[in-house]
Amino acid sequence: MKKLSWLSAIFLLQVSVSLFAKQNFELKYINQPIVVDGVLDEAHWQNATFVDLAWEVEPVEGVPASLETHVWMYQDGNNLYVAFKASDPEPGKIRASIRDRDDLWFDDNVIVMLDTFNDERTGYQFYVNALGAQADARMTDYGSWEEDSSWDAIWDAKTQITDTGYTVEMVIPFTAIRFPLVDGKQTWGLSLYRNYPRGVLNQFSNIKFDYDIKCSFCQFDKITGFEHAKPSQNLQLTPTLTASRSDVRDNDSWQNGDADIEPGLDIRYGISSDAVLNATINPDFSQVEADASQLDVNSTFALFYEEKRPFFLDGADTFETELFNFVHTRNIADPDVGAKLTGKSGNHTYGVLYANDQQSALILPGTQGSNLAVVDEKAHAGIASYQLDYGSRDNLGMLVTSRQSSNYHNNLASVDGATYLSEQDQIRYQFAYSDTKNTEQLVTDFDLAENQQGHTAYVEYQRNTKAYDLKASYRQVDADFRSDLGFVTRAGYEKALVGGGYHWYMPQGESVTDYWLKGDYDINYERHGDKLASELEIYAGLEAIYNIYTEVGYIAGETKYGNRYYDEQYGDWWFSGKPTGDVKISLYAREGKRIDYRNAELGDSLYLNPKITWDLNQYLQFKLAHTYSEMKLDDALSFRVNLTDLRVNLKFNMQSMLKLVVQYEVGKYGDSPLEITNQINKERDFATQLIYSYKLNPQTLFYLGYSDNGFSDDDEQRLKANERTFFTKFSYAWQL
């Protein structure tokens, strides 16, 4: 073999380094708008900044992209303009439908990611699928990549499918995002993506990511310019009008309720380049679409439901902490007014929120379960947070929450943070203290002390590389610790965990793209007491063609319930895939020996949760989910529950949609304890909802809907609706 000269060696070294080096782009300023139609026919696109999506990210990272995707970008002082040209050898196989906002994740789509503060920690995502459906999200990278699709901005995009692929035009107003106010040019982080789902999901990007580096933001390319862009200080007023009427059935006749008409006003004002003020007067905090159904059977802990209300969603990530969920705003149920200030200045992120409430909904955590309670007094809720970013990617945060009423309060203070020891190693931590005063009713009903104080601590170490990961954590929560504005369902315990896994990646073109083996072991004790549980979990999984993701696990351990210990042992299986471009299926299954909490015995448990999403065409979509849960003690039935959730979306265009939701539950329950009798009791519940929606943007919209629900048991065999509601909502966003 011919030896390399020293000049050749230096050249090859420079090339290899440049493959992972960040690119630096100069953003062009062109004082000309575009007609947003998805057709790249404006002549000034030729003078825009050009970016090539030259690298594959998935399923094999770091190889040249198999398809061409070209991007052009420029700004005019008011907007960022982005154009994509996505080549496709078979345009007839493009996967896309007319969809509601934030529902395009499995389509052909393109993504713009912007790190506007260039802090390599936070940013924005803007998605467009091949038919023009939009999605957006806030993203953070404090130790782990997190996306919050509940964030919505007002921006525009259009697409065209061509003989060679599809094209996209996007206009992102600078009023839609936050960035610093500086003199001259700015530098932002930039990552552009294209998702190309066929046999497997292919992702292309302008960045050749190194998966041995834990952070993603720190690998973004940089784009410099924006010298004419100014952060928004615009005032947005969104008046709302909601009207509803709720009726109840008395025997076989309906008793019509009174019409309830409620005007309201949401205010959003950029008081500076760094801070945004949100305020609401007589807010509409209704949830327009029903929550996804969940089974509340054979569980001792409260169920979690996501927040969906617009006032609480804007800037919600400001109040998130590293390890505990101390802010769950669905606990603020029925406020009259609310105000929120959120902002970011340099390395400092801060937020303050206030809302009153007609009552206080509480989760009372315990060692082996939780209870739900209500303090029927008008209350005031306040939240304040602050975070300091320091070092390359480290952070330190503080959070205070307080809920007060005449005979009750719960106050909490927390410190949390994350520290990188290397590119792969990180420590996360959180410490908190709470002080609670309970009402006489809480003391009597739940056997609580009048005053409760408690501490909690959580420390976690992670090492993440492309091939393997390791983790170890320890947490303790005092028995009297409470987070009444958060979602903490368990207290009075300490838990230690160790685990890890190994990942194998296959060469490009294989049917199986990657597979893995992972597991962990944890042990739980009562605070200064007996062992609560010990558990071993082992999982093996793989990803393959047809977007298949599957994982099988074995779980075994000893669990304390009441004063006894039970040897639980079961297996579970998760599967999801897209056999065609129009159908997505998934299944979660679990079978084995588990505790029957109704009878305090070890039983034979079976749990199945299949789901299917079917895009019949571009306009009609079906989503069907079913949950089956059964518990047997020897040959006796403890319970068997079937829950079906059907959702049908008829989309007339991107703005107009009709939704039908049907939820039906049938439960059969043996008398408890089963030793007395084996009589079976049957219960049935159903709920339906029909909604027409018209949305110009996330804040300018119109809803018209109907919902009802009913119940029957052994005493009432005929299933019929006993409650119904008619409702409408209108809101319009004025930007001044």
XYZ file of C-alpha atoms in Angstrom:
736
model
C 0.000 0.000 0.000
C 1.317 3.394 -0.915
C 2.067 5.539 2.108
C 0.228 8.837 2.506
C 2.286 11.960 2.334
C 2.075 14.289 5.319
C 0.121 16.771 3.155
C -2.417 14.062 2.280
C -2.734 13.062 5.925
C -3.396 16.639 6.978
C -5.971 16.991 4.202
C -7.839 13.830 5.274
C -7.783 14.973 8.896
C -9.286 18.319 7.909
C -11.992 16.591 5.891
C -12.907 14.212 8.737
C -13.096 17.098 11.224
C -15.190 19.181 8.826
C -17.772 16.412 8.534
C -18.798 17.062 12.141
C -18.049 20.825 12.189
C -20.925 23.263 12.450
C -21.812 25.131 9.298
C -22.231 28.891 9.490
C -24.772 30.518 7.188
C -25.319 34.190 6.462
C -29.054 34.962 6.336
C -29.920 37.246 3.433
C -32.012 40.372 3.935
C -34.448 40.870 1.041
C -37.109 43.516 1.442
C -39.704 41.664 -0.640
C -42.583 39.419 0.469
C -43.908 36.316 -1.290
C -47.303 35.045 -2.297
C -47.719 32.096 0.059
C -48.931 29.410 -2.358
C -46.234 26.720 -2.210
C -44.963 27.662 -5.689
C -41.359 28.852 -5.696
C -41.839 31.291 -8.562
C -40.601 34.514 -6.908
C -37.348 35.538 -8.538
C -35.783 36.659 -5.254
C -35.726 33.072 -3.934
C -32.620 32.723 -6.140
C -30.846 35.299 -3.975
C -31.864 33.722 -0.654
C -29.560 31.769 1.648
C -29.235 28.177 0.446
C -29.050 25.155 2.782
C -28.718 21.531 1.662
C -30.150 18.657 3.742
C -27.193 16.469 2.871
C -27.195 13.956 5.754
C -29.341 11.072 6.900
C -30.258 11.107 10.593
C -32.506 8.024 10.730
C -32.342 5.060 10.430
C -28.568 5.338 9.924
C -26.930 8.498 11.171
C -24.075 10.175 9.389
C -24.454 8.784 5.850
C -25.310 10.899 2.789
C -29.033 11.513 2.272
C -30.625 9.259 -0.341
C -32.903 12.050 -1.649
C -32.303 15.698 -2.445
C -33.896 18.304 -0.183
C -32.994 21.934 -0.793
C -33.912 24.899 1.399
C -33.838 28.662 0.841
C -34.207 31.261 3.603
C -34.323 35.044 3.938
C -35.843 37.740 6.151
C -37.318 41.200 5.577
C -37.276 42.575 9.121
C -40.789 41.368 9.895
C -40.817 37.723 8.820
C -38.579 34.735 8.268
C -39.270 33.143 4.860
C -38.393 29.487 4.277
C -38.821 27.389 1.118
C -38.294 23.633 0.765
C -37.939 21.619 -2.429
C -38.273 17.935 -1.496
C -37.486 15.546 -4.335
C -39.343 12.224 -4.468
C -38.932 9.552 -7.172
C -42.514 8.345 -6.507
C -44.722 11.363 -5.696
C -47.810 9.144 -5.827
C -46.640 7.471 -2.611
C -46.368 10.696 -0.623
C -48.044 10.200 2.760
C -50.110 13.166 3.912
C -53.668 14.099 4.819
C -55.627 17.217 5.635
C -55.197 17.262 9.395
C -55.971 19.189 12.512
C -53.111 21.164 13.984
C -50.317 19.140 15.652
C -51.447 15.817 14.161
C -49.033 15.192 11.283
C -46.177 13.330 12.914
C -46.319 10.258 10.638
C -46.695 12.152 7.339
C -44.184 13.351 4.785
C -43.213 16.656 6.375
C -40.477 19.243 6.768
C -39.319 20.969 9.933
C -37.603 24.236 10.825
C -35.909 24.294 14.250
C -34.670 27.624 15.606
C -32.539 28.245 18.686
C -33.351 31.955 18.761
C -31.348 32.787 21.904
C -28.393 30.685 20.694
C -28.203 29.234 24.208
C -28.195 25.610 22.963
C -30.993 24.821 25.412
C -34.353 26.059 24.101
C -35.998 26.673 20.751
C -38.978 26.447 18.406
C -40.172 23.889 15.859
C -42.379 24.526 12.818
C -43.736 21.536 10.865
C -45.574 21.395 7.542
C -46.775 18.213 5.864
C -46.939 17.732 2.111
C -50.556 18.956 1.964
C -49.994 22.050 4.107
C -51.112 20.873 7.574
C -49.196 22.685 10.314
C -47.708 21.815 13.681
C -45.483 23.746 16.056
C -43.792 23.088 19.379
C -41.430 24.475 21.964
C -38.384 22.319 22.585
C -35.868 22.137 25.417
C -32.625 20.226 25.869
C -31.799 20.419 29.571
C -30.278 16.986 29.938
C -32.941 15.333 27.810
C -34.753 16.393 24.653
C -38.335 17.499 25.404
C -41.025 18.777 23.040
C -44.198 20.632 23.997
C -46.670 20.619 21.101
C -49.276 22.473 23.182
C -47.502 25.730 22.244
C -49.221 27.398 19.276
C -48.131 30.370 17.184
C -49.755 32.284 14.330
C -47.804 31.671 11.086
C -48.537 30.608 7.519
C -47.527 27.830 5.120
C -48.656 26.399 1.798
C -47.484 23.424 -0.288
C -47.637 21.994 -3.791
C -47.205 18.359 -4.854
C -45.337 18.211 -8.163
C -44.154 15.593 -10.632
C -40.802 15.456 -8.833
C -41.875 15.685 -5.171
C -43.347 18.615 -3.269
C -42.514 22.216 -2.420
C -43.239 24.237 0.713
C -43.371 27.965 1.458
C -43.399 29.131 5.087
C -43.751 32.602 6.581
C -42.848 32.818 10.277
C -43.547 36.302 11.705
C -41.002 37.518 14.211
C -44.004 38.377 16.402
C -44.568 34.615 16.825
C -41.250 33.874 18.560
C -39.017 35.342 21.229
C -35.393 36.384 20.711
C -33.047 38.961 22.260
C -32.956 42.642 21.375
C -29.421 43.457 20.223
C -27.766 46.034 18.002
C -26.608 44.692 14.676
C -26.588 41.063 13.656
C -27.703 38.051 15.677
C -26.683 34.408 15.523
C -29.291 31.666 15.964
C -28.996 27.903 16.044
C -30.507 26.219 12.954
C -31.601 22.662 12.265
C -33.692 21.680 9.240
C -35.327 18.291 8.847
C -37.282 16.254 6.364
C -39.274 13.179 7.382
C -39.666 10.638 4.566
C -41.802 7.691 5.781
C -41.870 4.696 3.478
C -40.783 1.160 4.402
C -38.838 2.779 7.225
C -38.824 6.357 8.452
C -35.957 8.239 6.825
C -34.912 11.572 8.299
C -32.644 14.012 6.475
C -30.975 17.089 7.945
C -28.407 19.785 7.280
C -26.487 18.441 10.301
C -24.384 15.309 10.566
C -25.302 14.473 14.155
C -22.948 12.565 16.419
C -25.087 10.351 18.678
C -22.229 9.900 21.110
C -22.850 13.506 22.138
C -25.869 13.611 24.426
C -27.099 17.105 23.539
C -28.694 17.981 20.200
C -28.836 21.783 20.370
C -25.074 22.007 20.778
C -24.684 20.357 17.339
C -26.988 22.778 15.480
C -25.570 24.807 12.618
C -25.483 28.584 13.067
C -27.165 31.258 10.965
C -26.192 34.912 11.340
C -28.161 37.969 10.287
C -31.542 39.222 11.524
C -30.081 42.730 11.778
C -33.449 44.282 10.867
C -35.542 41.965 13.043
C -37.034 43.344 16.234
C -38.623 41.282 19.018
C -42.361 41.693 19.243
C -43.959 44.075 21.677
C -47.314 43.617 20.016
C -50.590 43.572 21.879
C -52.934 40.686 21.127
C -56.537 40.863 22.317
C -58.656 37.734 22.022
C -62.261 38.212 23.111
C -64.206 35.000 23.597
C -67.883 34.209 23.859
C -69.100 30.853 25.100
C -72.671 29.701 25.503
C -73.968 26.412 26.838
C -77.058 24.713 28.183
C -77.006 21.519 30.260
C -80.099 19.331 30.638
C -80.852 16.353 32.880
C -83.334 13.523 32.404
C -85.918 13.051 35.138
C -87.428 9.584 34.612
C -88.210 9.689 30.888
C -88.504 13.454 30.370
C -85.775 16.020 29.872
C -85.543 18.999 32.202
C -83.926 21.827 30.244
C -81.358 23.874 32.106
C -80.764 27.588 31.875
C -78.609 29.021 29.122
C -75.200 30.102 30.381
C -73.599 32.858 28.284
C -70.089 33.926 29.256
C -67.998 36.644 27.575
C -64.285 36.691 28.275
C -61.041 38.322 27.219
C -57.484 36.992 26.832
C -54.654 39.520 26.619
C -51.122 38.840 25.430
C -48.627 41.711 25.492
C -44.915 41.719 24.801
C -43.964 44.239 27.468
C -40.289 44.038 26.450
C -38.065 42.046 24.138
C -37.646 39.513 26.927
C -41.011 39.248 28.667
C -44.602 38.445 27.741
C -47.636 39.190 29.890
C -50.714 36.993 29.620
C -53.925 37.972 31.359
C -57.439 36.627 31.251
C -60.767 37.992 32.460
C -63.707 35.661 32.984
C -61.791 33.010 31.053
C -63.272 30.114 29.167
C -61.482 27.176 30.731
C -63.686 24.555 29.136
C -62.047 21.677 27.316
C -63.615 21.421 23.909
C -62.658 17.837 23.114
C -63.116 14.924 25.507
C -60.042 13.485 27.195
C -58.746 10.189 25.900
C -60.503 7.494 27.895
C -58.650 5.711 30.701
C -59.632 2.798 32.904
C -59.780 3.606 36.591
C -59.811 -0.001 37.758
C -57.378 -1.950 39.966
C -55.278 1.150 40.580
C -54.614 2.892 43.867
C -53.180 6.100 42.372
C -54.827 9.068 40.644
C -54.972 9.190 36.831
C -53.075 11.881 34.922
C -54.820 14.091 32.349
C -52.975 16.597 30.176
C -53.604 20.322 30.292
C -55.403 21.626 27.187
C -56.505 25.137 28.152
C -54.855 27.947 26.138
C -54.100 30.384 28.980
C -52.079 27.804 30.903
C -50.313 26.392 27.839
C -48.577 29.578 26.671
C -45.139 29.508 28.311
C -45.944 26.373 30.340
C -42.385 25.034 29.984
C -41.192 27.961 32.128
C -42.641 26.235 35.192
C -41.304 22.732 34.510
C -38.648 21.283 36.793
C -36.067 18.561 36.289
C -37.524 15.514 38.025
C -40.818 16.155 39.872
C -44.078 17.481 38.420
C -44.787 20.292 40.899
C -46.975 22.334 38.508
C -50.073 20.630 37.097
C -52.428 23.487 36.252
C -55.478 21.268 35.787
C -55.665 21.481 39.588
C -56.828 25.083 39.039
C -60.325 24.155 37.986
C -62.633 27.198 37.851
C -60.910 30.619 37.984
C -62.447 34.039 37.321
C -59.191 35.846 36.524
C -55.630 34.878 35.775
C -52.336 36.590 34.960
C -48.945 35.280 33.913
C -45.572 36.859 33.197
C -42.908 34.754 31.472
C -39.595 35.789 30.001
C -35.973 35.051 29.169
C -33.131 37.550 29.422
C -29.679 36.255 28.631
C -29.050 33.259 30.881
C -32.076 34.013 33.065
C -35.547 32.480 32.559
C -38.404 33.495 34.843
C -42.151 33.174 35.261
C -44.934 34.240 37.612
C -48.535 32.995 37.496
C -51.628 33.902 39.519
C -55.201 32.635 39.301
C -58.106 32.517 41.689
C -60.320 29.445 41.944
C -63.788 28.629 43.211
C -62.425 25.631 45.098
C -59.242 23.597 45.571
C -58.928 20.131 44.016
C -56.245 18.093 45.796
C -54.295 14.871 45.423
C -53.510 13.415 48.843
C -50.468 11.137 48.336
C -49.826 8.055 50.420
C -47.356 5.200 50.606
C -49.546 2.687 48.748
C -52.060 4.939 47.002
C -53.563 8.399 46.704
C -56.924 10.036 47.374
C -58.730 12.879 45.652
C -60.227 15.632 47.802
C -61.831 19.059 47.426
C -61.616 22.076 49.710
C -64.877 23.915 49.029
C -63.493 27.412 49.620
C -62.502 30.177 47.236
C -58.755 29.986 46.787
C -55.802 31.898 45.373
C -53.063 30.056 43.480
C -49.625 31.492 42.773
C -46.523 30.085 41.068
C -43.072 31.652 40.601
C -40.046 30.132 38.870
C -36.499 31.140 37.986
C -33.744 29.330 36.095
C -30.102 30.232 35.582
C -28.201 28.717 32.651
C -24.471 28.465 33.226
C -21.504 26.629 31.794
C -21.969 24.923 28.456
C -25.334 23.264 29.190
C -25.793 23.330 32.981
C -28.698 24.944 34.791
C -29.994 25.771 38.258
C -33.656 26.441 38.963
C -35.968 27.543 41.775
C -39.736 27.150 42.053
C -42.312 28.360 44.578
C -46.000 27.377 44.534
C -48.724 28.506 46.917
C -52.437 27.847 47.241
C -54.363 29.714 49.936
C -57.944 29.846 51.182
C -59.539 30.875 54.475
C -58.904 27.593 56.332
C -56.299 25.907 54.158
C -52.925 26.471 52.539
C -50.196 24.519 50.773
C -46.816 26.146 50.138
C -43.892 24.538 48.330
C -40.313 25.606 47.585
C -38.003 23.660 45.255
C -34.429 23.810 43.953
C -33.428 21.737 40.918
C -30.721 21.557 38.303
C -28.580 19.589 35.884
C -24.803 19.383 35.559
C -22.837 17.814 32.700
C -19.720 15.949 33.750
C -18.812 15.237 30.110
C -20.493 15.052 26.714
C -22.096 11.771 27.819
C -22.426 12.061 31.611
C -24.960 14.139 33.504
C -26.299 14.549 37.030
C -29.817 15.878 37.652
C -31.135 16.784 41.089
C -34.127 18.290 42.885
C -34.883 19.148 46.515
C -38.150 20.525 47.886
C -39.991 21.437 51.093
C -43.737 21.819 51.646
C -45.910 23.253 54.388
C -49.640 22.476 54.549
C -52.568 23.491 56.736
C -55.621 21.245 56.399
C -59.256 22.058 56.980
C -61.233 20.266 59.661
C -63.013 18.280 56.960
C -59.714 17.010 55.493
C -58.478 16.110 58.963
C -61.667 14.163 59.715
C -62.259 12.512 56.316
C -58.675 11.448 55.587
C -57.125 11.165 59.052
C -54.606 13.926 58.419
C -52.739 16.131 60.846
C -53.904 19.730 60.947
C -50.412 20.864 59.907
C -48.053 18.887 57.682
C -44.453 19.617 56.699
C -42.205 17.442 54.594
C -39.089 17.258 52.411
C -38.243 15.451 49.208
C -34.990 14.783 47.360
C -34.188 13.230 43.989
C -30.724 12.670 42.463
C -30.115 10.927 39.127
C -26.982 10.051 37.166
C -27.083 9.198 33.447
C -24.449 8.150 30.934
C -25.702 8.104 27.354
C -23.732 7.032 24.302
C -24.833 5.750 20.934
C -24.067 2.151 21.916
C -25.029 2.010 25.581
C -26.525 3.922 28.472
C -26.291 3.687 32.264
C -28.437 5.219 34.973
C -28.694 5.325 38.738
C -31.081 7.311 40.910
C -32.233 7.817 44.469
C -35.339 9.609 45.705
C -37.065 10.096 49.029
C -40.422 11.701 49.798
C -41.563 12.347 53.372
C -44.998 11.058 54.400
C -46.267 14.617 55.028
C -44.899 16.100 51.800
C -47.623 17.581 49.558
C -47.610 19.320 46.170
C -51.239 20.426 45.854
C -50.608 22.428 42.657
C -48.595 19.580 41.144
C -49.043 15.914 40.341
C -47.358 13.956 43.114
C -49.372 10.834 43.939
C -47.027 9.001 46.285
C -45.351 9.983 49.564
C -43.685 8.369 52.543
C -41.103 6.294 50.670
C -37.554 6.140 49.378
C -36.459 4.422 46.182
C -33.099 3.441 44.680
C -32.669 2.334 41.061
C -29.833 1.138 38.832
C -30.100 0.182 35.180
C -28.728 0.376 31.692
C -28.936 -0.926 28.183
C -27.062 -1.709 24.988
C -28.067 -0.750 21.445
C -27.049 -2.375 18.144
C -27.455 -0.626 14.767
C -27.715 -2.432 11.435
C -26.213 -1.290 8.113
C -28.235 0.812 5.717
C -30.876 -1.119 3.760
C -31.514 -3.914 6.286
C -35.089 -4.891 7.202
C -34.264 -4.517 10.898
C -32.696 -1.121 11.500
C -31.693 -1.513 15.164
C -32.315 -3.590 18.277
C -31.575 -3.310 21.984
C -31.495 -4.933 25.403
C -32.088 -2.967 28.601
C -33.167 -3.416 32.200
C -33.176 -2.005 35.705
C -33.594 -3.017 39.323
C -35.219 -0.858 41.980
C -36.014 -1.214 45.645
C -38.492 0.838 47.694
C -38.756 1.351 51.439
C -41.139 3.210 53.674
C -39.437 6.230 55.167
C -37.663 4.783 58.205
C -39.724 1.592 57.866
C -40.365 -1.667 56.060
C -39.616 -2.580 52.485
C -42.416 -1.574 50.106
C -41.293 -3.239 46.889
C -38.383 -4.585 44.892
C -38.592 -5.077 41.141
C -36.486 -6.368 38.251
C -37.355 -5.320 34.701
C -35.734 -6.707 31.519
C -36.670 -5.540 28.007
C -35.622 -6.452 24.477
C -36.807 -4.608 21.386
C -36.222 -3.729 17.772
C -37.202 -1.352 14.976
C -37.834 -2.601 11.447
C -39.514 -1.919 8.122
C -43.131 -0.724 8.040
C -42.190 1.614 10.887
C -42.321 -1.341 13.281
C -41.351 -0.687 16.874
C -41.720 -3.623 19.251
C -40.498 -4.396 22.736
C -41.088 -7.335 25.067
C -40.456 -7.239 28.788
C -40.363 -9.405 31.885
C -41.114 -7.884 35.298
C -40.784 -9.685 38.622
C -40.791 -8.389 42.150
C -42.165 -8.360 45.655
C -44.765 -5.711 46.546
C -46.314 -4.776 49.859
C -50.049 -4.019 49.979
C -51.723 -3.587 53.321
C -49.630 -5.673 55.691
C -48.804 -8.471 53.238
C -46.177 -9.039 50.564
C -47.087 -10.386 47.126
C -44.792 -11.933 44.517
C -45.847 -10.268 41.271
C -44.546 -11.735 38.000
C -45.759 -10.784 34.550
C -44.734 -10.046 30.996
C -45.668 -7.195 28.719
C -45.412 -6.443 25.015
C -45.560 -3.228 23.064
C -45.976 -3.130 19.272
C -46.617 -0.358 16.770
C -46.302 -0.138 13.010
C -47.646 1.254 9.755
C -48.376 -1.656 7.403
C -49.568 0.886 4.825
C -49.283 4.618 4.510
C -52.894 5.047 5.642
C -53.031 2.712 8.649
C -51.164 2.853 11.952
C -51.676 0.124 14.545
C -50.401 -0.413 18.050
C -50.906 -2.892 20.865
C -49.913 -2.987 24.498
C -50.447 -6.336 26.246
C -49.689 -7.444 29.802
C -50.317 -10.877 31.386
C -49.297 -12.574 34.594
C -49.605 -12.554 38.370
C -50.559 -9.162 39.810
C -52.241 -7.840 42.943
C -56.029 -7.615 42.885
C -56.479 -4.534 45.077
C -60.244 -5.055 45.397
C -59.742 -8.379 47.175
C -56.163 -8.012 48.460
C -55.122 -11.221 46.736
C -52.676 -12.259 44.003
C -54.638 -12.916 40.838
C -54.291 -13.771 37.169
C -54.284 -10.480 35.283
C -54.748 -9.809 31.573
C -54.610 -6.324 30.042
C -54.937 -5.493 26.325
C -54.900 -2.070 24.691
C -55.055 -2.176 20.843
C -55.321 1.033 18.797
C -55.758 1.760 15.117
C -55.692 4.981 13.117
C -56.984 4.795 9.557
C -56.894 7.635 7.044
C -59.605 6.454 4.696
C -58.684 9.340 2.396
C -57.321 12.850 2.740
C -60.529 14.011 4.445
C -61.827 11.153 6.624
C -59.947 9.651 9.571
C -60.914 6.977 12.107
C -59.209 6.448 15.473
C -60.298 3.401 17.456
C -58.856 2.369 20.821
C -60.040 -0.456 23.046
C -58.981 -1.438 26.557
C -59.643 -4.872 28.051
C -58.741 -5.548 31.662
C -59.511 -8.773 33.528
C -58.620 -10.179 36.922
C -59.363 -13.730 38.123
C -58.752 -15.366 41.486
C -58.559 -19.084 40.725
C -61.747 -19.586 38.663
C -63.674 -16.687 40.190
C -64.016 -13.407 38.284
C -62.981 -10.340 40.229
C -63.591 -7.939 37.355
C -63.702 -7.724 33.583
C -63.877 -4.292 31.940
C -64.111 -3.301 28.266
C -63.641 0.338 27.279
C -63.963 1.550 23.674
C -62.992 5.022 22.432
C -63.921 5.877 18.813
C -63.062 9.204 17.169
C -64.093 10.118 13.624
C -62.690 13.258 11.979
C -64.275 14.575 8.792
C -62.055 17.327 7.395
C -63.606 19.614 4.802
C -60.380 21.659 4.469
C -57.510 22.797 6.673
C -59.780 25.159 8.594
C -63.078 23.266 8.813
C -63.653 19.947 10.576
C -66.369 17.778 12.113
C -65.431 15.462 15.020
C -67.400 12.615 16.581
C -66.288 11.023 19.855
C -67.954 7.896 21.265
C -66.815 6.320 24.548
C -68.453 3.142 25.877
C -67.511 1.128 28.963
C -68.903 -2.187 30.195
C -67.764 -3.571 33.523
C -68.513 -6.836 35.291
C -67.526 -7.018 38.950
C -67.666 -9.868 41.406
C -68.754 -8.998 44.935
C -65.795 -8.289 47.177
C -64.590 -10.251 49.045
C -65.177 -13.178 46.714
C -65.300 -15.675 49.583
C -68.772 -14.406 50.535
C -70.427 -14.693 47.144
C -69.558 -14.936 43.499
C -72.395 -12.758 42.240
C -71.532 -10.688 39.150
C -72.611 -7.048 38.971
C -72.736 -5.276 35.615
C -72.277 -1.561 34.899
C -72.368 0.332 31.625
C -71.306 3.912 30.848
C -71.302 5.825 27.605
C -70.559 9.343 26.398
C -70.836 10.921 22.956
C -69.671 14.242 21.601
C -70.140 15.911 18.219
C -68.157 19.076 17.448
C -67.907 21.293 14.387
C -64.837 23.522 14.394
C -63.608 26.289 12.130
C -60.098 27.611 12.821
C -58.331 30.391 10.984
C -55.484 30.053 13.482
C -55.079 28.722 17.028
C -56.783 31.791 18.548
C -59.366 32.699 15.890
C -61.905 29.901 15.893
C -65.518 28.800 16.170
C -66.929 25.675 17.852
C -70.450 24.287 17.846
C -71.074 21.062 19.742
C -73.272 18.583 21.569
C -72.390 16.015 24.231
C -74.260 13.529 26.406
C -73.588 10.670 28.773
C -75.474 7.865 30.452
C -75.161 5.032 32.947
C -76.889 1.785 33.772
C -76.388 -0.996 36.327
C -78.274 -4.062 37.538
C -81.098 -1.846 38.818
C -81.446 0.062 35.540
C -81.042 -2.301 32.611
C -81.860 0.189 29.843
C -78.895 2.298 28.818
C -79.977 5.853 28.126
C -78.566 9.350 28.285
C -79.220 11.134 31.571
C -77.247 14.323 30.884
C -76.730 16.388 27.739
C -75.065 19.682 26.887
C -75.261 22.034 23.908
C -72.365 24.466 23.580
C -70.718 26.975 21.273
C -67.579 29.050 21.433
C -66.215 31.945 19.384
C -62.902 33.746 19.727
C -61.030 36.182 17.514
C -57.407 37.290 17.870
C -56.602 40.945 17.145
C -52.911 41.778 16.874
C -52.346 45.498 17.425
